[in-house]
DNA sequence: TGGCGGTCTCCCCCTGGGGGAGAGTCAAGC
DNA sequence: GCTTGACTCTCCCCCAGGGGGAGACCGCCA
C-alpha cells in the first residue's frame, strides 16, 4: 500500500476542489480509499487518481454528474460507451447551436441598435427608395395610434420567435384621423416562419419617399407634411398606405424615439433602382 | 383604464409561467399594475404587456435576469444598449465556443472508442508500419509497469487539456525485467501545446511491427514473443525502444483491455510508407 | 505542549424557476 | 344568497454544482 493523500493534497494533484471531492464522494462517484472512522479524515491513494482524473476530464467536457456516473459505470465494466457519449454529444451540440443562435440574434439586435444610434446622431435626410417586399403578420382594425401598446404585444406574443424586424403600422387613408383610422398593425416575419393564429400577408415592394423622425410618435405630423410637400414639389402623387416603422421606442426619454415614415407615390417615376 | 388581467391570463398572453411572473415581480423586473391589498391578487394591464414581452424575448436569448435588468434599465432611459449587449454577446459566444469545443473533443473520444470496439471484435493482425513522429510529455524512470496507475495520473494532471491521445510507455531494454525496467512514460500532446512542469520531447518516426493485444497488461508476454518471432523469421533485427500504447483500460472486466505493442526494427527494410 | 495549518460537519447562498400544501377569492349557475 | 369549481395567495422544499464560512477537531513540528 503506497502513500496516502489527504484531501487537500489530492485536490492539488487532481485539480478538483476540496468541495468537489467531498461532493463526488457523497454522490458515490469517487470514494476515498480510506476514511478514518474516528476523525472522519478522507485518505486517497494512487489507485484513486486515474478515476479522479477521468472524472475531471469528463466534467471539463461539460458532462453533468449524472452523465458522468453513467459513463463511469460503463467504463468500469468495459462496456460500450458509444450510446452514452452519443447522447451527451447530442445534448452539447444542441446547447452550442442554441447559444450560437442567440449570438446571431443579438448581432442582429446590435446592428439595429447601431443604426438607430446613427440616426439619432445624424438623422438621414429625406430619401427616395424602394421598400423591399416583406412577409408580415398583420392585424387590421380601425382605431387610434395609441392602441399600439395593446396590439403589438399581442402580435409579438403570437409570432414569438418568428419576428424578424421592427414592427410597423400601415395607414390606409392619407387623412389624419384621431380615433377612427383604418390601420394595419404589422410585424415582419422570418423567411419560412409560419406562426399560427395570425393573418400572414406578403407586402409588395413599393417606391416611397422616406424620412426618419426623431421624437415621440405624437409629433410626427410635421415630418409627414415634409414628405407630402416634397412629392408635391416633384409633381408626384402620394399614394397609400402610409407606413410608420417604429425603429426605436423609449418609455421615459421622449428624445430617443425613432420612427421611419414612408410615403408611397405614383406618377412620373419609372422604376429605377439605380 | 382598460381591462385587467389576472396572473393566469397574463401568463397565457405573454408565454411566461405564473411562477416566472411572480419571480419577476419579486426581482423588480415586472411589477403588476395593481396588487389588491386585501386579497394579494396581482392584476396586469395592457401597459405591462410590452415589457413582459421584451422580458421574454431577452430571456429566450439566454440573458440572465441580472443582464435583463441592466438592459431594461438602459432601454427605459433610451440609453445605449451597445455596451450591455456586447457583454452579453461575448458571454454567449464563449459559451457556444466552449460547448462546440466539447462536442469536438467528444467526437475524438467517440472515434477512439469506435476503433477500440473494432479491435475487440476483430483484432488486427500483426502489421508492419511506420509510427509517425509525435510530441510527448515524458517522464523517464526505472520501475515496474504497474507504476502506471501512479505515473500516468500525475502526467495527465500536469498536461491537463493538452493531452492528444492514448498514453504509452517506452521500454528502453528488450529484456523483460520485473521491477527495475528502464521506462519512459509518455502522453501525446496537442500541436503547439506547451504544458509546464513536465519534460517535452519529440519522438522521431520509426518503422515497427505492430500487434494489438487484447487482455490485461500482465498478459502481453506472448504477444511480444510473436512480434520478435515475426522479425526473426524475416531476418530483421529488433531494436529499442519497445512501445506499449494503452488504447483501452478496463478496471473490472479483464477481457476488454487493449494494448498496442510496437517493436521497432532495423535491417533489410528500405523506407517505404506505401 | 503549544501553535499553525488542515480537515471535519453543518448551514446558507447562488440561478431560474417547478411542485405542491393549505388557505383564501372570484365569478357563474341555481 | 349560496354553492361550487376554477384561480390565486403565501410558504416551503427541490434541482445542479458547488462556494463561503462558522465552529470544532486533528496532525505534525519545534
Coordinates of C-alpha atoms (C1' of nucleotides) in Angstrom, one line a residue:
Chain A
X1 CA 0.0 0.0 0.0
X2 CA 1.6 3.2 -1.2
X3 CA 1.4 6.7 0.0
X4 CA -1.9 8.2 1.3
X5 CA -3.0 11.7 0.3
X6 CA -5.2 13.9 2.5
X7 CA -8.0 15.7 0.7
X8 CA -6.0 18.9 0.2
X9 CA -3.1 17.2 -1.4
X10 CA -5.5 15.1 -3.6
X11 CA -7.1 18.4 -4.6
X12 CA -3.7 19.7 -5.8
X13 CA -2.9 16.5 -7.6
X14 CA -6.2 16.2 -9.5
X15 CA -7.2 19.8 -9.9
X16 CA -10.6 19.1 -8.3
X17 CA -11.5 21.4 -5.4
X18 CA -11.9 20.1 -1.9
X19 CA -15.6 20.8 -2.0
X20 CA -15.9 18.9 -5.3
X21 CA -14.0 15.9 -3.9
X22 CA -16.4 15.8 -0.9
X23 CA -19.4 16.2 -3.2
X24 CA -18.2 13.4 -5.6
X25 CA -17.9 11.1 -2.6
X26 CA -21.4 12.0 -1.4
X27 CA -22.7 11.3 -5.0
X28 CA -20.9 8.0 -5.0
X29 CA -18.6 8.9 -7.9
X30 CA -15.3 8.8 -6.1
X31 CA -14.8 7.1 -2.8
X32 CA -11.7 7.7 -0.8
X33 CA -9.6 4.6 -0.3
X34 CA -9.9 5.0 3.5
X35 CA -11.9 7.2 5.8
X36 CA -10.6 7.4 9.3
X37 CA -13.5 6.3 11.4
X38 CA -12.6 8.4 14.4
X39 CA -11.6 11.7 12.7
X40 CA -13.6 11.4 9.5
X41 CA -10.5 12.4 7.5
X42 CA -10.6 11.2 3.9
X43 CA -7.4 9.5 2.6
X44 CA -6.8 8.8 -1.1
X45 CA -4.2 6.6 -2.7
X46 CA -2.6 6.4 -6.2
X47 CA -5.4 4.0 -7.1
X48 CA -7.9 6.8 -6.8
X49 CA -6.0 9.1 -9.0
X50 CA -6.9 7.8 -12.5
X51 CA -10.6 7.8 -11.7
X52 CA -10.4 11.3 -10.3
X53 CA -8.6 12.4 -13.5
X54 CA -11.2 10.8 -15.7
X55 CA -13.9 12.5 -13.6
X56 CA -12.2 15.8 -14.1
X57 CA -11.8 15.3 -17.8
X58 CA -15.5 14.4 -18.2
X59 CA -16.6 17.4 -16.1
X60 CA -14.4 19.7 -18.1
X61 CA -16.2 18.3 -21.2
X62 CA -19.4 19.7 -19.6
X63 CA -20.9 16.4 -18.7
X64 CA -23.3 16.5 -15.8
X65 CA -22.5 14.4 -12.8
X66 CA -25.4 12.1 -13.7
X67 CA -23.9 11.6 -17.2
X68 CA -20.5 11.1 -15.7
X69 CA -22.0 8.4 -13.4
X70 CA -23.3 6.6 -16.5
X71 CA -20.1 6.8 -18.4
X72 CA -18.1 5.6 -15.4
X73 CA -20.4 2.7 -14.9
X74 CA -20.0 1.6 -18.4
X75 CA -16.3 2.3 -18.4
X76 CA -15.7 0.1 -15.3
X77 CA -17.5 -2.7 -17.0
X78 CA -15.6 -2.3 -20.2
X79 CA -19.0 -1.9 -21.9
X80 CA -19.6 0.3 -24.9
X81 CA -19.6 4.0 -24.3
X82 CA -20.9 4.9 -27.7
X83 CA -24.5 5.3 -26.7
X84 CA -24.0 7.3 -23.6
X85 CA -21.4 9.5 -25.2
X86 CA -23.6 10.0 -28.3
X87 CA -26.4 11.2 -26.1
X88 CA -24.1 13.6 -24.4
X89 CA -22.8 14.8 -27.7
X90 CA -26.3 15.5 -28.9
X91 CA -27.1 17.5 -25.8
X92 CA -23.9 19.5 -26.1
X93 CA -24.4 20.1 -29.8
X94 CA -27.9 21.4 -29.2
X95 CA -26.5 23.6 -26.4
X96 CA -23.8 25.0 -28.7
X97 CA -26.3 25.6 -31.5
X98 CA -28.7 27.3 -29.2
X99 CA -26.0 29.7 -27.8
X100 CA -24.9 30.3 -31.4
X101 CA -28.5 31.2 -32.5
X102 CA -28.6 33.6 -29.5
X103 CA -25.4 35.2 -30.6
X104 CA -26.7 35.7 -34.1
X105 CA -29.9 37.2 -32.9
X106 CA -28.0 39.5 -30.6
X107 CA -25.9 40.6 -33.5
X108 CA -29.0 41.5 -35.5
X109 CA -30.2 43.4 -32.5
X110 CA -26.9 45.2 -32.1
X111 CA -26.9 46.2 -35.8
X112 CA -30.3 47.7 -35.4
X113 CA -29.3 49.5 -32.3
X114 CA -26.2 50.8 -34.0
X115 CA -28.3 52.1 -36.9
X116 CA -30.7 53.7 -34.5
X117 CA -27.8 55.5 -32.8
X118 CA -26.6 56.6 -36.1
X119 CA -30.0 58.0 -37.0
X120 CA -30.2 59.8 -33.7
X121 CA -26.7 61.4 -34.2
X122 CA -27.3 62.4 -37.7
X123 CA -30.9 62.0 -39.0
X124 CA -30.8 60.8 -42.6
X125 CA -32.2 63.4 -45.0
X126 CA -35.4 62.8 -46.9
X127 CA -34.7 59.9 -49.3
X128 CA -36.5 58.2 -52.1
X129 CA -36.2 54.5 -52.3
X130 CA -38.0 51.2 -52.9
X131 CA -39.2 49.4 -49.8
X132 CA -38.5 45.7 -50.4
X133 CA -41.3 43.2 -50.3
X134 CA -41.8 41.7 -46.9
X135 CA -43.8 39.0 -45.3
X136 CA -45.7 40.2 -42.3
X137 CA -48.1 39.1 -39.6
X138 CA -50.9 41.6 -39.8
X139 CA -53.9 42.7 -37.8
X140 CA -56.1 45.2 -39.5
X141 CA -58.6 47.3 -37.5
X142 CA -60.0 50.7 -37.0
X143 CA -58.7 52.6 -34.1
X144 CA -56.1 55.0 -32.9
X145 CA -52.3 55.0 -33.0
X146 CA -52.1 54.7 -29.3
X147 CA -53.6 51.3 -29.5
X148 CA -50.1 50.2 -30.4
X149 CA -49.2 49.3 -26.9
X150 CA -52.1 46.9 -26.9
X151 CA -52.0 45.5 -30.3
X152 CA -48.3 45.0 -30.9
X153 CA -47.7 43.0 -27.7
X154 CA -50.4 40.5 -28.7
X155 CA -49.0 40.2 -32.2
X156 CA -45.5 39.8 -30.9
X157 CA -46.6 37.2 -28.4
X158 CA -48.4 35.3 -31.1
X159 CA -45.5 35.4 -33.5
X160 CA -42.9 34.6 -30.8
X161 CA -39.6 33.8 -32.2
X162 CA -40.6 34.3 -35.8
X163 CA -40.3 38.1 -35.6
X164 CA -37.7 39.4 -37.9
X165 CA -37.7 43.2 -37.7
X166 CA -39.2 46.4 -36.3
X167 CA -43.0 46.5 -36.2
X168 CA -44.8 49.0 -38.3
X169 CA -48.2 50.4 -39.0
X170 CA -49.9 50.9 -42.3
X171 CA -52.3 53.8 -42.6
X172 CA -54.9 53.1 -45.3
X173 CA -56.1 56.7 -45.6
X174 CA -54.0 59.7 -46.2
X175 CA -56.1 62.0 -44.0
X176 CA -55.2 62.2 -40.4
X177 CA -57.9 60.8 -38.1
X178 CA -57.6 61.0 -34.3
X179 CA -59.5 57.9 -33.3
X180 CA -61.0 56.0 -36.2
X181 CA -58.1 55.5 -38.5
X182 CA -58.0 52.4 -40.8
X183 CA -54.8 50.7 -39.6
X184 CA -52.9 47.6 -40.3
X185 CA -50.5 46.6 -37.5
X186 CA -47.7 44.6 -39.0
X187 CA -44.7 42.6 -37.7
X188 CA -42.1 41.3 -40.2
X189 CA -41.6 37.6 -40.2
X190 CA -38.5 35.5 -40.7
X191 CA -38.4 33.7 -44.1
X192 CA -40.3 30.4 -43.9
X193 CA -41.8 31.2 -40.5
X194 CA -45.5 30.2 -40.2
X195 CA -46.9 31.4 -36.9
X196 CA -50.4 30.3 -36.0
X197 CA -53.4 32.2 -35.0
X198 CA -52.5 35.3 -37.0
X199 CA -53.1 36.5 -40.5
X200 CA -49.9 36.5 -42.7
X201 CA -49.6 38.6 -45.8
X202 CA -46.9 39.4 -48.3
X203 CA -46.5 43.1 -48.9
X204 CA -45.2 44.0 -52.4
X205 CA -42.3 46.3 -52.9
X206 CA -43.2 50.0 -53.3
X207 CA -41.5 53.2 -54.3
X208 CA -41.5 55.7 -51.5
X209 CA -40.2 58.9 -50.0
X210 CA -38.7 58.2 -46.6
X211 CA -37.7 60.2 -43.6
X212 CA -36.7 59.2 -40.2
X213 CA -38.5 61.1 -37.5
X214 CA -36.8 61.6 -34.1
X215 CA -39.2 62.2 -31.2
X216 CA -42.4 60.8 -29.7
X217 CA -44.9 59.4 -32.2
X218 CA -47.5 62.2 -31.4
X219 CA -45.1 64.7 -33.1
X220 CA -44.8 63.0 -36.5
X221 CA -47.2 65.5 -38.2
X222 CA -44.6 68.0 -39.5
X223 CA -42.4 65.2 -40.8
X224 CA -45.3 63.7 -42.8
X225 CA -46.0 67.3 -44.1
X226 CA -42.4 67.4 -45.3
X227 CA -42.9 64.2 -47.3
X228 CA -46.1 65.4 -48.9
X229 CA -44.5 68.8 -49.7
X230 CA -41.6 67.0 -51.3
X231 CA -43.7 64.9 -53.6
X232 CA -45.9 67.9 -54.4
X233 CA -42.8 69.8 -55.5
X234 CA -41.8 67.0 -57.7
X235 CA -45.3 66.7 -59.2
X236 CA -45.8 63.2 -57.9
X237 CA -48.9 61.8 -56.5
X238 CA -48.9 60.5 -52.9
X239 CA -50.4 57.1 -52.6
X240 CA -51.5 54.7 -49.8
X241 CA -50.8 53.0 -47.5
X242 CA -48.5 55.2 -45.5
X243 CA -46.0 53.3 -43.4
X244 CA -44.8 54.2 -39.9
X245 CA -42.0 51.9 -38.7
X246 CA -41.2 52.0 -35.0
X247 CA -37.4 51.7 -35.1
X248 CA -36.9 52.6 -31.5
X249 CA -39.2 53.1 -28.7
X250 CA -38.4 54.8 -25.5
X251 CA -40.6 54.8 -22.4
X252 CA -39.2 57.7 -20.5
X253 CA -36.9 59.7 -22.6
X254 CA -39.0 61.3 -25.2
X255 CA -36.0 62.4 -27.2
X256 CA -34.9 59.0 -28.3
X257 CA -37.9 57.7 -30.1
X258 CA -37.2 56.9 -33.8
X259 CA -39.9 56.4 -36.4
X260 CA -39.4 55.8 -40.0
X261 CA -42.1 57.5 -42.2
X262 CA -42.5 56.1 -45.7
X263 CA -44.9 57.7 -48.2
X264 CA -45.6 55.8 -51.4
X265 CA -46.2 57.6 -54.6
X266 CA -47.2 57.1 -58.2
X267 CA -46.6 59.2 -61.2
X268 CA -43.7 60.3 -63.3
X269 CA -41.2 57.8 -61.9
X270 CA -40.1 54.9 -64.0
X271 CA -38.9 52.1 -61.8
X272 CA -35.2 52.6 -61.3
X273 CA -33.3 51.1 -58.5
X274 CA -30.0 52.6 -59.6
Chain B
X1 CA -58.1 52.3 -17.7
X2 CA -58.5 49.2 -19.8
X3 CA -59.0 45.6 -19.0
X4 CA -57.2 44.0 -16.1
X5 CA -55.6 40.6 -16.4
X6 CA -55.2 38.2 -13.5
X7 CA -51.9 36.4 -13.4
X8 CA -53.1 33.3 -15.2
X9 CA -54.4 35.2 -18.1
X10 CA -51.3 37.3 -18.2
X11 CA -49.3 34.1 -18.3
X12 CA -51.3 32.9 -21.4
X13 CA -50.8 36.2 -23.1
X14 CA -47.1 36.6 -22.5
X15 CA -46.0 33.0 -22.5
X16 CA -44.3 33.5 -19.1
X17 CA -45.3 31.0 -16.4
X18 CA -47.2 32.1 -13.4
X19 CA -44.2 31.2 -11.3
X20 CA -42.0 33.3 -13.5
X21 CA -44.3 36.3 -13.4
X22 CA -44.2 36.2 -9.6
X23 CA -40.5 35.8 -9.6
X24 CA -40.0 38.7 -11.9
X25 CA -42.1 40.9 -9.6
X26 CA -40.0 39.8 -6.7
X27 CA -36.9 40.7 -8.6
X28 CA -38.3 44.1 -9.5
X29 CA -38.3 43.4 -13.2
X30 CA -42.1 43.4 -13.9
X31 CA -44.4 45.0 -11.4
X32 CA -48.2 44.3 -11.8
X33 CA -50.2 47.5 -12.4
X34 CA -52.2 46.8 -9.3
X35 CA -52.0 44.4 -6.4
X36 CA -55.2 44.1 -4.4
X37 CA -54.2 45.0 -0.9
X38 CA -56.7 42.7 0.7
X39 CA -56.5 39.6 -1.4
X40 CA -53.0 40.0 -2.7
X41 CA -54.2 39.2 -6.3
X42 CA -51.9 40.6 -9.0
X43 CA -53.6 42.5 -11.8
X44 CA -51.8 43.4 -15.1
X45 CA -52.9 45.8 -17.8
X46 CA -52.0 46.3 -21.5
X47 CA -49.3 48.7 -20.4
X48 CA -47.5 45.8 -18.8
X49 CA -47.6 43.6 -21.9
X50 CA -44.8 45.1 -24.0
X51 CA -42.4 45.0 -21.1
X52 CA -43.4 41.4 -20.4
X53 CA -42.8 40.5 -24.0
X54 CA -39.4 42.2 -24.1
X55 CA -38.6 40.3 -20.9
X56 CA -39.5 37.0 -22.5
X57 CA -37.6 37.8 -25.7
X58 CA -34.4 38.6 -23.7
X59 CA -34.8 35.5 -21.6
X60 CA -35.2 33.4 -24.7
X61 CA -32.0 34.9 -25.9
X62 CA -30.4 33.3 -22.8
X63 CA -29.8 36.5 -20.9
X64 CA -29.7 36.1 -17.2
X65 CA -32.2 38.1 -15.1
X66 CA -29.4 40.3 -14.0
X67 CA -28.4 41.1 -17.6
X68 CA -32.0 41.6 -18.4
X69 CA -32.3 44.1 -15.6
X70 CA -29.4 46.1 -17.0
X71 CA -30.8 46.0 -20.5
X72 CA -34.2 47.1 -19.3
X73 CA -32.8 49.9 -17.3
X74 CA -30.9 51.3 -20.2
X75 CA -33.9 50.7 -22.5
X76 CA -36.2 52.7 -20.3
X77 CA -33.8 55.6 -20.4
X78 CA -33.3 55.4 -24.1
X79 CA -29.6 55.0 -23.4
X80 CA -27.2 53.0 -25.5
X81 CA -27.6 49.3 -25.3
X82 CA -24.5 48.6 -27.2
X83 CA -22.2 48.0 -24.2
X84 CA -24.5 45.8 -22.2
X85 CA -25.5 43.7 -25.2
X86 CA -21.9 43.4 -26.3
X87 CA -21.0 42.0 -23.0
X88 CA -23.9 39.5 -23.2
X89 CA -22.8 38.7 -26.7
X90 CA -19.3 38.0 -25.6
X91 CA -20.5 35.7 -22.8
X92 CA -22.8 33.8 -25.2
X93 CA -20.2 33.5 -27.8
X94 CA -17.8 32.0 -25.3
X95 CA -20.5 29.6 -24.1
X96 CA -21.2 28.5 -27.7
X97 CA -17.5 28.1 -28.4
X98 CA -17.0 26.1 -25.2
X99 CA -19.8 23.7 -26.0
X100 CA -18.5 23.4 -29.5
X101 CA -15.1 22.5 -28.3
X102 CA -16.6 19.9 -26.0
X103 CA -18.5 18.4 -29.0
X104 CA -15.3 18.2 -31.0
X105 CA -13.5 16.6 -28.1
X106 CA -16.3 14.1 -27.6
X107 CA -16.2 13.3 -31.3
X108 CA -12.5 12.4 -31.0
X109 CA -13.3 10.3 -28.0
X110 CA -16.0 8.5 -29.8
X111 CA -13.8 7.8 -32.8
X112 CA -11.2 6.3 -30.5
X113 CA -13.9 4.2 -28.8
X114 CA -15.2 3.0 -32.1
X115 CA -11.8 1.9 -33.1
X116 CA -11.3 0.1 -29.8
X117 CA -14.6 -1.7 -30.4
X118 CA -13.4 -2.6 -33.8
X119 CA -10.2 -4.0 -32.4
X120 CA -12.1 -6.0 -29.8
X121 CA -14.4 -7.5 -32.4
X122 CA -11.7 -8.3 -34.9
X123 CA -8.2 -7.9 -33.6
X124 CA -6.0 -6.6 -36.4
X125 CA -3.3 -9.0 -37.5
X126 CA 0.3 -8.3 -37.0
X127 CA 1.2 -5.4 -39.2
X128 CA 4.3 -3.5 -40.2
X129 CA 4.1 0.2 -40.4
X130 CA 5.8 3.5 -39.6
X131 CA 4.8 5.1 -36.3
X132 CA 4.5 8.8 -37.1
X133 CA 6.6 11.4 -35.1
X134 CA 4.9 12.6 -32.0
X135 CA 5.4 15.3 -29.4
X136 CA 5.0 13.9 -25.9
X137 CA 5.2 14.8 -22.3
X138 CA 7.6 12.2 -20.9
X139 CA 8.7 11.0 -17.5
X140 CA 11.6 8.6 -17.6
X141 CA 12.3 6.4 -14.6
X142 CA 13.3 2.9 -13.5
X143 CA 10.5 0.9 -12.1
X144 CA 7.8 -1.5 -12.8
X145 CA 4.9 -1.5 -15.3
X146 CA 2.3 -1.4 -12.5
X147 CA 3.6 2.0 -11.6
X148 CA 1.4 3.2 -14.5
X149 CA -1.6 3.9 -12.2
X150 CA 0.7 6.3 -10.3
X151 CA 2.7 7.9 -13.0
X152 CA 0.1 8.5 -15.7
X153 CA -2.4 10.3 -13.5
X154 CA 0.4 12.7 -12.5
X155 CA 1.4 13.2 -16.1
X156 CA -2.2 13.6 -17.2
X157 CA -2.9 16.0 -14.4
X158 CA 0.1 18.1 -15.3
X159 CA -0.7 18.2 -19.0
X160 CA -4.4 18.8 -18.4
X161 CA -6.2 19.8 -21.6
X162 CA -3.2 19.4 -23.8
X163 CA -3.4 15.7 -24.0
X164 CA -4.0 14.5 -27.5
X165 CA -4.1 10.7 -27.5
X166 CA -3.7 7.5 -25.6
X167 CA -0.8 7.3 -23.2
X168 CA 2.0 4.9 -23.8
X169 CA 5.2 3.5 -22.3
X170 CA 8.6 3.1 -23.9
X171 CA 10.8 0.2 -22.8
X172 CA 14.4 1.0 -23.3
X173 CA 15.7 -2.5 -22.8
X174 CA 14.5 -5.5 -24.8
X175 CA 14.8 -7.9 -21.9
X176 CA 11.9 -8.3 -19.6
X177 CA 12.5 -7.0 -16.0
X178 CA 10.0 -7.4 -13.3
X179 CA 10.8 -4.4 -11.2
X180 CA 13.7 -2.4 -12.4
X181 CA 12.9 -1.7 -16.1
X182 CA 14.1 1.5 -17.7
X183 CA 10.8 3.1 -18.7
X184 CA 9.6 6.3 -20.3
X185 CA 6.0 7.2 -19.5
X186 CA 4.6 9.3 -22.4
X187 CA 1.5 11.2 -23.1
X188 CA 0.9 12.7 -26.6
X189 CA 0.4 16.4 -26.7
X190 CA -1.7 18.6 -28.9
X191 CA 0.3 20.5 -31.6
X192 CA 1.5 23.7 -30.1
X193 CA 0.6 22.8 -26.5
X194 CA 3.3 23.7 -24.0
X195 CA 2.4 22.3 -20.6
X196 CA 4.6 23.4 -17.7
X197 CA 6.3 21.3 -15.1
X198 CA 7.0 18.4 -17.4
X199 CA 9.6 17.3 -19.9
X200 CA 8.5 17.6 -23.5
X201 CA 10.2 15.6 -26.2
X202 CA 9.7 14.9 -29.9
X203 CA 9.8 11.2 -30.8
X204 CA 11.1 10.5 -34.4
X205 CA 9.1 8.3 -36.7
X206 CA 10.2 4.7 -36.6
X207 CA 9.5 1.5 -38.6
X208 CA 7.8 -1.1 -36.5
X209 CA 6.0 -4.4 -36.3
X210 CA 2.7 -3.8 -34.5
X211 CA 0.1 -6.0 -32.9
X212 CA -2.9 -5.2 -30.7
X213 CA -3.1 -7.2 -27.6
X214 CA -6.5 -7.8 -26.1
X215 CA -6.4 -8.6 -22.3
X216 CA -4.8 -7.3 -19.1
X217 CA -1.3 -5.9 -19.4
X218 CA 0.2 -8.7 -17.4
X219 CA -0.5 -11.0 -20.3
X220 CA 1.3 -9.2 -23.1
X221 CA 4.3 -11.5 -23.0
X222 CA 3.1 -14.0 -25.7
X223 CA 2.2 -11.1 -28.0
X224 CA 5.6 -9.6 -27.7
X225 CA 7.0 -13.0 -28.4
X226 CA 5.0 -13.2 -31.6
X227 CA 6.5 -9.8 -32.7
X228 CA 10.0 -11.0 -32.0
X229 CA 9.4 -14.3 -33.8
X230 CA 8.0 -12.4 -36.8
X231 CA 11.1 -10.2 -37.2
X232 CA 13.4 -13.1 -36.7
X233 CA 11.6 -15.1 -39.5
X234 CA 12.1 -12.1 -41.8
X235 CA 15.8 -11.8 -40.7
X236 CA 15.3 -8.3 -39.2
X237 CA 16.9 -7.1 -36.1
X238 CA 14.6 -5.9 -33.3
X239 CA 15.6 -2.5 -31.9
X240 CA 14.5 -0.3 -29.0
X241 CA 12.6 1.3 -27.5
X242 CA 9.6 -1.0 -27.4
X243 CA 6.3 0.9 -27.2
X244 CA 3.2 -0.2 -25.3
X245 CA 0.2 2.0 -26.0
X246 CA -2.7 1.7 -23.7
X247 CA -5.6 2.1 -26.0
X248 CA -8.3 1.0 -23.6
X249 CA -8.2 0.4 -19.9
X250 CA -10.8 -1.6 -18.0
X251 CA -10.9 -1.7 -14.3
X252 CA -13.1 -4.7 -13.7
X253 CA -13.6 -6.6 -16.9
X254 CA -10.2 -8.1 -17.7
X255 CA -11.3 -9.0 -21.2
X256 CA -11.6 -5.5 -22.6
X257 CA -8.2 -4.2 -22.1
X258 CA -6.5 -3.2 -25.3
X259 CA -2.8 -2.6 -25.7
X260 CA -0.9 -1.8 -28.9
X261 CA 2.5 -3.3 -28.9
X262 CA 5.1 -1.8 -31.4
X263 CA 8.5 -3.3 -31.9
X264 CA 11.0 -1.2 -33.9
X265 CA 13.5 -2.9 -36.1
X266 CA 16.5 -2.2 -38.3
X267 CA 17.9 -4.1 -41.1
X268 CA 16.9 -5.1 -44.6
X269 CA 14.0 -2.7 -44.9
X270 CA 14.2 0.3 -47.2
X271 CA 12.0 3.1 -46.0
X272 CA 8.7 2.6 -47.8
X273 CA 5.5 4.0 -46.4
X274 CA 3.1 2.9 -49.2
Chain C
dT1 C1' 2.9 21.4 25.0
dG2 C1' 1.7 25.0 22.1
dG3 C1' 0.8 26.5 17.7
dC4 C1' -0.5 26.5 13.0
dG5 C1' -2.4 24.7 9.2
dG6 C1' -5.6 21.2 7.5
dT7 C1' -9.9 18.9 7.9
dC8 C1' -14.4 17.8 9.7
dT9 C1' -19.7 18.7 9.6
dC10 C1' -23.4 21.8 9.0
dC11 C1' -25.7 25.6 7.2
dC12 C1' -26.8 29.3 3.9
dC13 C1' -26.1 31.2 -0.8
dC14 C1' -26.4 31.4 -6.0
dT15 C1' -30.0 30.7 -10.8
dG16 C1' -34.4 30.2 -12.7
dG17 C1' -37.8 28.6 -11.6
dG18 C1' -41.1 23.6 -10.6
dG19 C1' -44.2 21.2 -7.5
dG20 C1' -47.2 21.1 -4.0
dA21 C1' -49.8 22.1 0.6
dG22 C1' -53.2 24.7 2.8
dA23 C1' -56.0 28.6 2.8
dG24 C1' -58.4 32.4 0.7
dT25 C1' -61.0 34.6 -3.6
dC26 C1' -63.7 35.4 -7.8
dA27 C1' -67.5 34.6 -10.8
dA28 C1' -71.2 31.9 -12.6
dG29 C1' -75.2 29.0 -12.0
dC30 C1' -79.2 27.8 -9.2
Chain D
dG1 C1' -77.9 34.4 -1.2
dC2 C1' -75.3 30.0 -1.6
dT3 C1' -72.6 26.6 -3.5
dT4 C1' -69.1 25.2 -6.5
dG5 C1' -65.2 25.0 -9.3
dA6 C1' -61.5 27.4 -11.0
dC7 C1' -58.0 30.7 -9.6
dT8 C1' -54.8 32.7 -6.7
dC9 C1' -52.2 33.6 -2.5
dT10 C1' -48.0 32.6 0.6
dC11 C1' -44.7 29.3 2.2
dC12 C1' -41.7 25.6 1.9
dC13 C1' -38.8 22.1 -0.3
dC14 C1' -36.4 20.7 -4.6
dC15 C1' -32.9 20.6 -8.8
dA16 C1' -27.2 21.1 -10.2
dG17 C1' -22.6 22.1 -8.8
dG18 C1' -20.6 23.7 -6.0
dG19 C1' -18.7 28.5 -3.0
dG20 C1' -18.2 30.7 1.5
dG21 C1' -17.8 30.5 6.1
dA22 C1' -18.6 29.1 11.3
dG23 C1' -17.2 26.3 15.0
dA24 C1' -14.9 22.3 16.3
dC25 C1' -11.3 18.7 15.7
dC26 C1' -6.9 16.7 14.1
dG27 C1' -1.9 16.1 12.8
dC28 C1' 2.5 17.3 12.9
dC29 C1' 6.6 20.1 14.1
dA30 C1' 9.5 22.6 17.3

